[in-house]
Amino acid sequence: MAILKPILYILVYPGLIFLMVYSTFCEWFDRKLYARMQNRIGPLHTGRSGILQPVADIIKLFAKEDIVPEKADKHMFSALPVFALAIICTTALYLPLWHYSEAPSFISFPGDLIVVAYLLTLPTLIYFLAGWHSNNYFSAIGGVRVLTMLFGYEIPLLLALLSPAVLADSWRILEIARFFQDKPLLMLVNLIGFFIAVIALQAKLERVPFDIPHAETEIVGGQLTEYSGKKLAFFRLLGDIEMVVGAGLIAAVFMGGFPGGLLPGLAWFILKTLFIIFLLAAMRAATSRIRIDQMINFSWRWLAPLAVLQLFIVIIIKGMVS
Amino acid sequence: MEFKVSLGPQHPALHEAVSLRMTLEGEIIRDADLKLGYSHRGIEKLAEERTFTQNIYLTERICGICSHSHTTCFVQGVEQLMELIPARRGLYIRTLIAELERVHSHLLWLGVAGQEAGFESFFMYTWRDREVVMDILDWITGNRVHYAMNTFGGVRRDIDELQKKKILDSLDLLTKRTEYYLKIGANEPTFVGRLAGVGKLSREDAIALCAVGPTLRASGVPMDVRKDDPYAVYNEIPFEVCTADSCDVLGRAVVRVKELIQSYKMIEFLLKNLPDGPFKVKAPRKVKPNEVYSRYEAPRGENVHYIKSNGSDKPERLKVRAPTLANYTATIKMLKNGFIADIPLIFAAIDPCICCAERLVQLDNPRSGESKVLSFSQLRTMANDHYKKVNLLKKEAVWPF
């Protein structure tokens, strides 16, 4: 039985199966919201209100011809999508969902916030490598843009995640969540940090206004130009799961996590992640894509100083509270 | 480190086949070139084998957006050749359709600008409102794209009171929407950030490179055929020539939005002052030998038709210069020293209609002065020979990094 629980945890909930199902639902939710904000209807035909459309898209991609360009690095080109998906599914395990032990375990331990932040950076690196090894001009430009953007948003995101950790006096996501569950009012202290984290997450997910690496009117598919079929489906899934994990991390760190055991925890998880996805969709609908230089300027002129300011506020508040 | 990238002929930003060859240094364009000739339809040659009346409907098919522009330009020229004075009511309706077409073309352009800048919501909203004007055109002409309204001596259909009322009602909605877009275009920081200062074309360059239409007017040159050389009833309608001084893509967008508002006023004026009487007069079939140069301010800029008649019912020669062709040289100038991210915006800012501007040119030998005629099969052989010379696989090509 002791071994069964981790297996269940990895495979079913909140591991692979749950992630696949929930991430496709989130993609549908995002697409539908985005469509409604643009005065469109959005997916409609597959399943009830088009709820199965993301699944259908992925099945379609899996059925397509799988092309590896002649000039590309064949091993890297094929291995990268699998690696990326594996890494992001691993990251999902660190979200304090249902099974989290009081004592440190491989899933929850002091310092897992840093591990999650680190693991969330890896898909970006994989995007860059995918672009580079495609051996295509557009992919290479896209790949370089991915890395350039990483330097823009990663520091503000880390600083933003730091402030609740400082306030809760812990690097463990579970403990940060529990701290805010006990003192919900203190969540308001981190409001600036929350918005910085949401903006940085938008940049990490490469969505408008930060879809610079795969801006289709400029560089076609960006780093994924050469990808097709199964491999592209992997990257699609990666994007969806990254959205869920990113939203889940922000919900756990800034919004008090998912208390109350299995079912209430699941309900909180869905509610909070959908709220963050709503913010992401609204941002996507209200803005236009910016240039890479504008993005870096914006991150260092606004996001990073604001994140530092947030840290100062947290330190002052902490001095007042304790 | 410089490297060369070719955008197109197939590229998501380009709606038609054209190849933009860029020499890039990182994200910055150091040199740009345009390669044309991916599509050719032989309309000019075809026009020589059709009668004048048939040619009205042929010229309509030069362009899908400014279809009325090309027919009006052609019809005006032929009317001049025929020495025919068209019916006044017909001219009013012709001008009305022309302005409605300008509205739908500019709304379409606004959407395209939004899409190229990655602002999809703007694209969706403008195209939704474009449907209003498309419906008006459908309602009064019977067609959404090729209106087939023009004929020699006037127009083919009349407008009744009910239609007038419906158009006036829709205008209120369109005016309100357009003012909203002007507000968004001038205030949404990400959108303004993408458009402002992009694709600079100074006043002197715009004049020297013979830019036309909104591209020229956005560089502060108040040049508009409707004002400078009025045709149809433009000398009777009050309107302003809209210009901007910013000389960039934002200026071109502002000029187009301002022109939209002017067009709404003109449509209202035309409808309220529609004269009574016949909407067309009878035109002769044959045309005396002569030649004419007809100008028209299409939504994209000055459109020019040169028509030569030889006394029969068919033109001897029809030469069309679409506005896009006049803007190409300015585009190259605008692209240089810009960012890769700005390529689609700068190129879209001239509102390119590539198929309208493509021609096949065979120059006479300038030294010996000898000319030759190429048949279709010869052209095909030439194309095949060209592609045999080009090694499409390029296995020996070196990766430049």
Coordinates of C-alpha atoms in Angstrom, one line a residue, chain A residues 34 36-40 70-71 132 135-138 140-141 144-145 208-209 211-212 215-221 284-294, chain B residues 3-7 11-13 24 27 115-121 124-125 128 188 190-191 193-194 196 198 339-342 344 394-395 397-401:
Chain A
Y34 CA -10.5 34.6 -25.4
R36 CA -15.9 35.6 -26.1
M37 CA -13.7 38.6 -25.3
Q38 CA -13.2 39.1 -29.0
N39 CA -16.9 38.8 -29.9
R40 CA -16.4 35.3 -31.3
E70 CA 17.1 16.5 -43.2
K71 CA 19.4 19.2 -41.8
W132 CA 18.5 25.8 -32.5
N135 CA 18.5 24.2 -38.3
N136 CA 16.1 26.8 -39.8
Y137 CA 16.4 30.5 -39.8
F138 CA 13.1 31.2 -38.3
A140 CA 17.0 30.0 -34.7
I141 CA 15.6 33.5 -34.4
V144 CA 17.3 33.2 -29.5
R145 CA 14.2 35.3 -28.7
V208 CA 0.2 37.7 -26.3
P209 CA 1.7 40.3 -25.5
D211 CA 4.4 35.7 -27.9
I212 CA 7.5 37.2 -29.5
A215 CA 5.2 35.5 -33.6
E216 CA 3.6 33.9 -36.6
T217 CA 3.4 37.1 -38.8
E218 CA 7.1 37.6 -38.3
I219 CA 8.9 34.3 -37.9
V220 CA 6.2 31.8 -38.9
G221 CA 6.3 29.2 -36.0
R284 CA -4.1 38.2 -24.0
A285 CA -7.3 39.8 -25.4
A286 CA -6.5 43.4 -24.3
T287 CA -3.0 43.8 -25.7
S288 CA -1.0 43.6 -28.9
R289 CA 2.3 41.8 -29.3
I290 CA 5.3 43.9 -28.3
R291 CA 8.8 43.8 -29.7
I292 CA 11.6 42.0 -28.0
D293 CA 13.4 45.2 -27.0
Q294 CA 10.2 46.7 -25.6
Chain B
F3 CA 22.7 36.5 -42.6
K4 CA 20.0 36.4 -45.2
V5 CA 16.4 35.5 -44.7
S6 CA 13.7 35.3 -47.2
L7 CA 10.1 36.0 -46.1
H11 CA 4.5 33.3 -45.2
P12 CA 1.7 33.8 -42.6
A13 CA 2.1 37.6 -42.8
L24 CA 19.7 40.7 -41.0
E27 CA 17.1 41.5 -35.1
Q115 CA -3.4 41.1 -36.8
E116 CA 0.2 41.8 -38.0
A117 CA 0.9 43.5 -34.7
G118 CA -0.5 40.5 -32.9
F119 CA -3.5 42.4 -31.6
E120 CA -6.2 39.8 -32.5
S121 CA -9.0 41.4 -30.6
M124 CA -11.9 40.6 -34.8
Y125 CA -13.7 43.9 -33.8
R128 CA -17.1 42.4 -37.4
E188 CA -3.6 51.1 -26.0
T190 CA 1.2 48.0 -26.5
F191 CA -0.4 48.8 -29.8
G193 CA 4.3 51.0 -29.0
R194 CA 4.3 48.7 -31.9
A196 CA 4.8 54.6 -33.4
V198 CA 8.1 52.3 -37.1
F339 CA 13.4 45.3 -36.6
I340 CA 12.4 41.9 -37.9
A341 CA 9.3 42.4 -35.8
D342 CA 8.3 45.4 -37.9
P344 CA 4.9 42.6 -41.5
K394 CA 20.7 22.7 -52.1
K395 CA 22.5 19.9 -50.3
A397 CA 24.3 24.8 -48.9
V398 CA 26.2 25.8 -45.7
W399 CA 24.4 26.7 -42.5
P400 CA 25.5 30.3 -41.9
F401 CA 25.9 30.2 -38.2

